[in-house]
Coordinates of C-alpha atoms and ligand atoms in Angstrom, one line a residue:
X1 CA 57.1 53.6 93.2
X2 CA 56.7 56.8 91.8
X3 CA 59.5 59.6 91.3
X4 CA 57.9 61.3 94.5
X5 CA 57.9 60.3 97.8
X6 CA 55.5 61.7 101.3
X7 CA 57.5 64.8 102.3
X8 CA 60.3 64.3 105.0
X9 CA 58.2 63.9 108.5
X10 CA 55.1 63.1 106.8
X11 CA 53.6 59.7 106.4
X12 CA 50.5 58.2 104.1
X13 CA 47.7 56.2 106.1
X14 CA 46.7 53.2 103.7
X15 CA 44.6 50.1 104.4
X16 CA 44.6 48.1 106.6
X17 CA 46.5 50.3 109.2
X18 CA 44.2 53.6 108.3
X19 CA 41.3 51.6 109.8
X20 CA 42.7 52.1 113.1
X21 CA 43.1 55.6 113.2
X22 CA 39.7 56.1 112.0
X23 CA 38.6 53.9 115.0
X24 CA 40.8 56.1 117.4
X25 CA 39.2 59.3 116.1
X26 CA 35.9 57.4 116.8
X27 CA 36.8 56.1 120.2
X28 CA 38.3 59.7 121.3
X29 CA 35.2 61.6 120.0
X30 CA 32.6 59.5 121.2
X31 CA 32.5 60.3 125.2
X32 CA 32.7 64.0 123.6
X33 CA 29.7 63.8 121.6
X34 CA 27.7 62.2 124.5
X35 CA 28.7 65.1 126.8
X36 CA 27.5 68.1 124.8
X37 CA 30.1 68.7 122.7
X38 CA 29.5 70.3 119.3
X39 CA 31.6 69.6 116.4
X40 CA 33.6 72.4 114.6
X41 CA 35.8 72.6 112.0
X42 CA 38.2 75.5 111.2
X43 CA 40.5 76.2 108.1
X44 CA 43.7 74.6 107.9
X45 CA 45.7 77.8 108.0
X46 CA 45.2 81.0 109.9
X47 CA 46.6 84.6 109.9
X48 CA 49.9 83.9 111.4
X49 CA 49.5 86.7 114.2
X50 CA 46.8 84.4 115.9
X51 CA 49.3 82.1 116.9
X52 CA 51.8 84.4 117.4
X53 CA 49.7 86.2 119.9
X54 CA 47.9 83.2 121.2
X55 CA 50.3 80.2 121.4
X56 CA 53.0 82.8 122.6
X57 CA 56.2 84.4 120.8
X58 CA 58.6 82.5 123.1
X59 CA 57.7 79.2 122.2
X60 CA 59.3 76.8 120.0
X61 CA 56.0 76.1 118.2
X62 CA 56.0 79.9 117.1
X63 CA 59.7 80.7 117.0
X64 CA 60.7 77.6 115.1
X65 CA 58.2 75.3 114.3
X66 CA 55.4 76.8 112.2
X67 CA 55.0 76.8 108.7
X68 CA 54.5 80.4 107.4
X69 CA 53.8 81.9 104.2
X70 CA 53.1 84.9 102.1
X71 CA 50.0 84.7 99.9
X72 CA 50.2 86.2 96.3
X73 CA 47.7 89.1 98.1
X74 CA 50.3 89.8 100.7
X75 CA 48.6 87.7 103.9
X76 CA 50.8 86.3 106.3
X77 CA 49.4 82.8 106.8
X78 CA 50.8 79.8 109.1
X79 CA 49.3 76.2 108.8
X80 CA 47.7 75.4 112.1
X81 CA 50.4 74.0 114.8
X82 CA 47.6 73.5 117.3
X83 CA 43.8 73.8 117.3
X84 CA 42.9 76.1 120.4
X85 CA 43.6 79.5 119.1
X86 CA 41.8 78.6 116.0
X87 CA 38.7 77.1 117.6
X88 CA 38.8 80.2 120.2
X89 CA 38.8 82.6 117.0
X90 CA 36.1 80.7 115.4
X91 CA 33.8 80.8 118.4
X92 CA 34.2 84.4 118.9
X93 CA 33.7 85.3 115.5
X94 CA 30.5 83.1 115.3
X95 CA 29.2 84.9 118.8
X96 CA 29.1 81.4 119.8
X97 CA 29.8 83.0 123.6
X98 CA 26.6 85.5 123.2
X99 CA 24.0 82.9 122.6
X100 CA 23.6 82.8 126.2
X101 CA 24.6 78.8 126.9
X102 CA 28.1 78.9 128.7
X103 CA 30.4 77.2 128.3
X104 CA 30.5 76.7 124.7
X105 CA 31.6 73.1 124.2
X106 CA 33.2 72.0 121.1
X107 CA 35.1 69.0 119.7
X108 CA 37.3 68.7 116.5
X109 CA 39.5 66.5 114.7
X110 CA 42.4 67.5 112.2
X111 CA 45.5 67.7 110.7
X112 CA 47.9 70.1 112.3
X113 CA 51.6 71.2 111.3
X114 CA 54.8 71.7 113.1
X115 CA 58.2 71.9 111.5
X116 CA 60.0 69.6 114.2
X117 CA 62.9 67.2 114.0
X118 CA 61.1 63.9 112.7
X119 CA 61.7 60.8 114.9
X120 CA 59.5 58.1 115.9
X121 CA 56.2 59.6 117.1
X122 CA 57.0 63.2 116.2
X123 CA 56.0 64.3 112.6
X124 CA 55.5 67.3 110.7
X125 CA 52.0 66.5 109.6
X126 CA 50.2 64.9 112.7
X127 CA 46.6 64.0 113.7
X128 CA 44.7 65.5 116.8
X129 CA 41.5 65.3 118.4
X130 CA 40.4 68.0 120.8
X131 CA 38.0 69.7 122.9
X132 CA 37.4 73.2 124.4
X133 CA 35.0 74.5 127.0
X134 CA 34.9 77.9 126.5
X135 CA 33.2 80.7 128.8
X136 CA 33.3 79.1 132.3
X137 CA 35.4 78.9 135.4
X138 CA 34.5 75.7 136.9
X139 CA 36.9 73.0 138.3
X140 CA 34.1 70.2 137.3
X141 CA 34.6 71.4 133.9
X142 CA 38.4 70.5 133.9
X143 CA 37.8 67.5 135.7
X144 CA 35.0 66.8 133.0
X145 CA 37.5 66.9 130.4
X146 CA 40.1 64.9 132.2
X147 CA 37.8 62.1 132.8
X148 CA 36.5 62.0 129.2
X149 CA 40.0 61.6 128.0
X150 CA 40.6 58.9 130.3
X151 CA 37.5 57.3 129.6
X152 CA 38.3 57.4 125.7
X153 CA 41.7 55.8 126.4
X154 CA 40.1 53.3 128.3
X155 CA 37.7 52.5 125.7
X156 CA 40.3 51.8 123.6
X157 CA 41.9 49.3 125.7
X158 CA 44.8 51.5 126.6
X159 CA 46.2 50.8 130.2
X160 CA 49.7 51.9 130.3
X161 CA 49.2 55.6 130.5
X162 CA 49.3 58.2 133.4
X163 CA 47.6 61.7 134.0
X164 CA 50.2 64.1 135.1
X165 CA 48.5 67.0 136.7
X166 CA 49.6 70.6 137.6
X167 CA 48.5 74.4 138.2
X168 CA 50.5 77.0 136.7
X169 CA 48.9 79.6 138.8
X170 CA 46.8 82.7 137.3
X171 CA 47.5 86.2 136.2
X172 CA 47.9 87.2 140.4
X173 CA 50.2 84.6 141.5
X174 CA 52.1 83.6 138.4
X175 CA 53.8 86.9 137.8
X176 CA 55.3 86.8 141.5
X177 CA 56.6 83.4 141.1
X178 CA 58.0 84.2 137.6
X179 CA 60.0 86.8 139.3
X180 CA 61.0 84.8 142.0
X181 CA 62.4 82.0 139.5
X182 CA 64.1 84.6 137.5
X183 CA 66.0 86.1 140.3
X184 CA 67.1 82.5 141.4
X185 CA 68.4 81.6 137.6
X186 CA 70.2 84.3 137.0
X187 CA 72.5 83.2 139.3
X188 CA 73.3 79.8 138.0
X189 CA 75.9 78.5 135.4
X190 CA 73.9 78.5 132.0
X191 CA 74.4 79.0 128.4
X192 CA 73.5 82.1 126.4
X193 CA 70.4 80.6 124.9
X194 CA 69.0 79.3 128.2
X195 CA 69.9 82.8 129.8
X196 CA 67.8 84.4 126.9
X197 CA 64.9 81.8 127.9
X198 CA 65.3 83.0 131.5
X199 CA 64.0 86.5 130.5
X200 CA 61.3 85.4 127.9
X201 CA 59.9 82.3 129.6
X202 CA 61.6 81.2 132.7
X203 CA 59.3 78.3 133.5
X204 CA 60.5 76.6 130.4
X205 CA 63.8 76.3 131.6
X206 CA 62.5 74.1 134.4
X207 CA 61.6 71.8 131.6
X208 CA 65.3 71.4 130.5
X209 CA 66.2 67.9 129.9
X210 CA 70.2 68.1 130.5
X211 CA 71.5 66.8 133.6
X212 CA 73.7 69.4 134.2
X213 CA 71.0 71.8 134.0
X214 CA 68.6 69.9 136.3
X215 CA 71.0 69.6 138.9
X216 CA 71.3 73.2 139.5
X217 CA 67.7 73.2 139.5
X218 CA 67.0 71.2 142.8
X219 CA 66.6 74.4 144.8
X220 CA 64.5 76.5 142.7
X221 CA 61.3 78.2 143.9
X222 CA 58.5 76.0 143.5
X223 CA 55.3 77.5 142.0
X224 CA 53.1 75.3 144.4
X225 CA 54.7 77.6 147.2
X226 CA 53.3 80.9 145.1
X227 CA 49.8 79.8 144.1
X228 CA 47.5 82.0 145.4
X229 CA 44.4 81.1 147.5
X230 CA 41.8 81.1 144.8
X231 CA 44.4 78.8 142.7
X232 CA 45.1 76.6 145.3
X233 CA 41.3 76.2 146.0
X234 CA 40.7 75.8 142.5
X235 CA 43.3 73.2 142.0
X236 CA 42.5 71.3 144.9
X237 CA 38.6 70.7 143.7
X238 CA 39.9 69.5 140.4
X239 CA 42.0 67.0 142.3
X240 CA 39.1 65.8 144.4
X241 CA 36.7 65.4 141.7
X242 CA 39.1 63.1 139.7
X243 CA 40.0 61.1 142.9
X244 CA 36.1 61.0 143.5
X245 CA 35.7 59.9 139.9
X246 CA 38.3 57.0 140.1
X247 CA 40.7 58.6 137.7
X248 CA 44.3 58.3 139.0
X249 CA 46.6 60.9 138.4
X250 CA 50.2 62.1 139.3
X251 CA 51.0 65.6 140.6
X252 CA 53.8 66.9 138.5
X253 CA 55.0 70.5 139.7
X254 CA 57.7 70.3 136.6
X255 CA 54.5 70.0 134.1
X256 CA 55.0 73.4 131.9
X257 CA 53.4 72.5 128.6
X258 CA 54.8 74.0 125.3
X259 CA 52.4 76.6 124.9
X260 CA 52.2 80.0 126.6
X261 CA 48.2 80.3 127.1
X262 CA 47.8 78.0 130.1
X263 CA 46.8 79.1 133.6
X264 CA 45.7 77.1 136.7
X265 CA 45.0 73.5 135.5
X266 CA 47.6 71.8 133.2
X267 CA 47.8 68.0 132.5
X268 CA 49.3 65.5 129.8
X269 CA 48.6 62.1 129.2
X270 CA 51.9 60.1 128.8
X271 CA 52.3 56.5 127.7
X272 CA 55.2 54.5 128.8
X273 CA 55.4 52.3 125.8
X274 CA 56.5 55.4 123.4
X275 CA 60.2 56.1 124.4
X276 CA 61.1 59.9 124.3
X277 CA 57.9 61.1 122.6
X278 CA 55.8 59.7 125.5
X279 CA 52.9 62.6 125.5
X280 CA 49.9 61.0 123.6
X281 CA 47.5 64.1 124.8
X282 CA 47.6 67.3 126.9
X283 CA 46.0 70.4 127.6
X284 CA 44.7 72.9 130.3
X285 CA 43.0 76.0 131.2
X286 CA 43.7 79.2 129.4
X287 CA 41.8 81.8 131.2
X288 CA 43.6 84.7 129.2
X289 CA 43.7 83.5 125.6
X290 CA 40.5 85.4 124.8
X291 CA 41.7 88.7 125.6
X292 CA 44.8 87.7 124.4
X293 CA 43.2 87.6 121.0
X294 CA 41.1 90.7 121.1
X295 CA 38.1 88.9 122.6
X296 CA 36.3 89.3 125.7
X297 CA 37.1 87.7 129.2
X298 CA 36.3 84.0 128.8
X299 CA 37.7 81.8 131.0
X300 CA 38.1 78.2 129.1
X301 CA 40.0 74.7 129.2
X302 CA 40.6 72.1 126.9
X303 CA 42.8 69.4 125.4
X304 CA 43.9 67.7 122.4
X305 CA 45.1 64.2 122.0
X306 CA 47.3 62.9 119.2
X307 CA 46.1 60.5 117.2
X308 CA 49.1 59.3 115.5
X309 CA 50.6 58.6 119.2
X310 CA 47.6 57.0 120.6
X311 CA 48.1 54.5 117.7
X312 CA 51.5 54.0 118.3
X313 CA 50.6 53.4 122.0
X314 CA 47.9 50.8 120.8
X315 CA 50.7 49.2 119.2
X316 CA 53.2 49.4 122.0
X317 CA 50.5 47.5 124.1
X318 CA 49.8 45.2 121.4
X319 CA 46.2 46.3 121.5
X320 CA 44.0 44.8 118.6
X321 CA 40.9 46.9 118.1
X322 CA 37.9 45.1 117.4
X323 CA 37.2 46.2 114.1
X324 CA 34.2 44.7 112.3
X325 CA 34.9 43.5 108.7
X326 CA 33.8 46.4 106.5
X327 CA 32.4 44.1 103.6
X328 CA 29.3 41.8 104.4
X329 CA 28.9 40.3 101.1
X330 CA 31.4 39.5 98.4
X331 CA 30.0 38.8 94.7
X332 CA 32.1 36.6 92.3
X333 CA 30.5 36.4 88.9
X334 CA 32.0 33.8 86.2
X335 CA 31.2 35.4 83.0
X336 CA 29.3 38.0 81.3
X337 CA 25.8 37.3 82.2
X338 CA 26.9 36.5 85.6
X339 CA 28.2 39.8 86.3
X340 CA 25.3 41.5 84.9
X341 CA 23.3 39.6 87.4
X342 CA 25.6 39.9 90.6
X343 CA 26.4 43.5 89.8
X344 CA 22.5 44.1 90.2
X345 CA 22.5 41.9 93.6
X346 CA 25.4 43.9 94.9
X347 CA 23.6 47.1 94.1
X348 CA 20.3 46.0 95.5
X349 CA 22.3 45.0 98.6
X350 CA 24.2 48.3 99.1
X351 CA 20.7 50.4 98.9
X352 CA 19.3 48.1 101.3
X353 CA 22.5 49.2 103.8
X354 CA 24.2 45.9 103.4
X355 CA 28.1 46.1 102.8
X356 CA 28.7 44.4 99.5
X357 CA 31.8 44.2 97.2
X358 CA 32.2 42.9 93.8
X359 CA 35.3 40.7 91.9
X360 CA 35.9 43.3 89.2
X361 CA 37.7 42.9 86.0
X362 CA 36.6 39.6 85.0
X363 CA 38.9 37.4 87.3
X364 CA 39.0 33.8 87.5
X365 CA 37.3 31.9 90.4
X366 CA 40.4 31.0 92.4
X367 CA 42.0 34.9 92.6
X368 CA 38.3 36.3 93.1
X369 CA 37.5 33.8 96.3
X370 CA 41.1 34.9 97.5
X371 CA 39.8 38.4 97.4
X372 CA 36.5 37.5 98.9
X373 CA 38.5 35.9 101.9
X374 CA 40.6 38.8 102.4
X375 CA 37.7 41.2 102.3
X376 CA 36.3 39.2 105.5
X377 CA 32.8 39.0 104.1
X378 CA 30.7 36.8 105.8
X379 CA 28.8 35.3 102.6
X380 CA 29.8 35.1 99.1
X381 CA 27.5 35.1 96.0
X382 CA 28.9 32.9 93.1
X383 CA 27.3 32.5 89.9
X384 CA 28.4 31.0 86.6
X385 CA 26.9 30.3 83.4
X386 CA 24.9 27.0 84.6
X387 CA 23.9 28.3 87.8
X388 CA 22.1 31.1 85.5
X389 CA 20.7 28.6 83.3
X390 CA 19.1 26.9 86.4
X391 CA 18.0 30.3 87.7
X392 CA 19.8 30.6 90.6
X393 CA 23.0 31.8 92.3
X394 CA 25.2 30.1 94.8
X395 CA 25.2 31.9 98.1
X396 CA 28.1 30.5 100.4
X397 CA 28.4 31.0 104.2
X398 CA 32.1 31.9 104.6
X399 CA 32.0 30.5 108.3
X400 CA 30.5 27.1 107.9
X401 CA 31.2 26.4 104.4
X402 CA 27.6 25.9 103.5
X403 CA 26.1 26.6 100.0
X404 CA 22.8 27.0 99.1
X405 CA 21.2 28.2 95.7
X406 CA 18.8 31.2 95.6
X407 CA 17.3 32.7 92.9
X408 CA 19.2 36.1 91.9
X409 CA 15.7 38.0 92.4
X410 CA 15.6 36.7 96.2
X411 CA 19.4 36.8 97.0
X412 CA 19.5 40.4 98.6
X413 CA 16.5 39.8 100.8
X414 CA 17.9 36.1 101.7
X415 CA 21.0 38.0 102.8
X416 CA 19.1 40.7 104.7
X417 CA 17.4 37.9 106.5
X418 CA 20.3 36.2 107.5
X419 CA 22.6 39.2 108.4
X420 CA 19.8 40.1 110.9
Ligands
HAM1 P1 50.1 69.8 122.4 O1 50.3 69.4 123.8 O2 51.2 70.7 121.7 O3 48.9 70.5 122.6 O4 49.7 68.7 121.5 C1 48.7 67.6 121.8 C2 49.1 66.3 121.4 O5 49.6 66.5 119.9 C3 50.6 66.0 122.0 O6 50.3 65.6 123.1 C4 50.8 64.7 121.0 O7 50.3 63.8 121.5 C5 50.2 65.3 119.6 N1 51.6 66.3 118.9 C6 52.0 67.3 119.1 N2 53.1 67.7 118.2 C7 53.3 66.5 117.4 C8 54.3 65.7 116.5 N3 54.8 66.7 116.1 N4 54.0 64.7 115.9 C9 52.9 63.8 116.3 N5 52.1 64.0 117.3 C10 52.3 65.5 117.9 C11 48.3 71.5 121.9 O8 48.1 71.4 120.8 C12 47.0 72.1 122.6 N6 46.0 72.8 121.7 C13 46.1 71.2 123.4 C14 44.8 71.9 124.3 C15 43.7 72.1 123.9 N7 45.2 72.4 125.3 C16 44.1 73.6 125.8 N8 43.2 72.9 124.6

């Protein structure tokens, strides 16, 4: 151990567990890549104002959880706490929405930062794979995204997740509901902070986890009863498309989400094996975000799935991903001459696209064979002085134990043939 440790709320990804993270990112992005989503990468930090305006001045993310800094040049920056505002900013900046092909469909994968109280499944540095479909209002687009996330989780072998679905209304009906809710909440017996929340973000009060608060909320006005006809019809269509696709969901009118930009469709993926941090992913429609950050009207929808929590969900379900061994051939040289010869064969194998590794450091046969076993290689190549004197190297099939002698110059071709 060194003098230093990973900062509080963070952890390192190291082999072999890190391979699962790569596989999860791959599995989540594969359905997106097959559905017309192009890859986008944005900086790890942005102007702090982007998130203040985009994610919302009243959210915990902006008021409590952002890592902010002032540069030597005086710029106010924030490590990104989420991806949507950045991706939309980048799409607008590159004029992707003007290329005439709406929606602009993008996917991303990266690190995000929130100064939260660390606990199992909640970290200060975490990883998301996300998707945003920008510039189109179409219930089929909302359905597409939910279906693709469902497909991704299923392809990983996850079963114990549920999809929660809600509609938050739009700029016509939500303000009316908001006012009705505020009027109701102001009459309740609540602490000072919650009272403040009523004025800034009353919908979040519905999310309060405390039993004494929840008890008072039973008769709170329901957003469902305030949705305008357009929002209702839109929501019904999303539900019908999901049902037709065989994707099960639960209507959850308490689902508010922790970011302010949502309109209409909102959803969350929760996993029942994760305790309190059960949301493995979430998203929704954000029809007003573009205008909030100074862009044109661009109704959009997206989601982000948490890679860390997806890995925890796999572990909770004891799902072992079928990760192919990364090394196909492991070479074990015994002596100087063998090292030169086998290193040459390994280089040749690699250039031919065959994954190969080598026992470095001139170790003895026993230790090197242990490494060969651990590597999961299907074949080992062993050569000592006597083999070389006879003009061969020993090729061992690690499954059958069978061994055959081949000339070094033919070893790579022979292995290529056997490995198909
Ligand atoms: P979010 O719900 O804040 O949404 O985050 C999405 C997912 O990221 C969560 O469901 C969770 O799995 C993971 N996550 C969030 N915070 C943490 C944390 N502290 N530790 C570990 N995992 C975490 C968004 O970020 C939106 N940008 C999603 C979206 C995209 N909406 C529209 N487009």
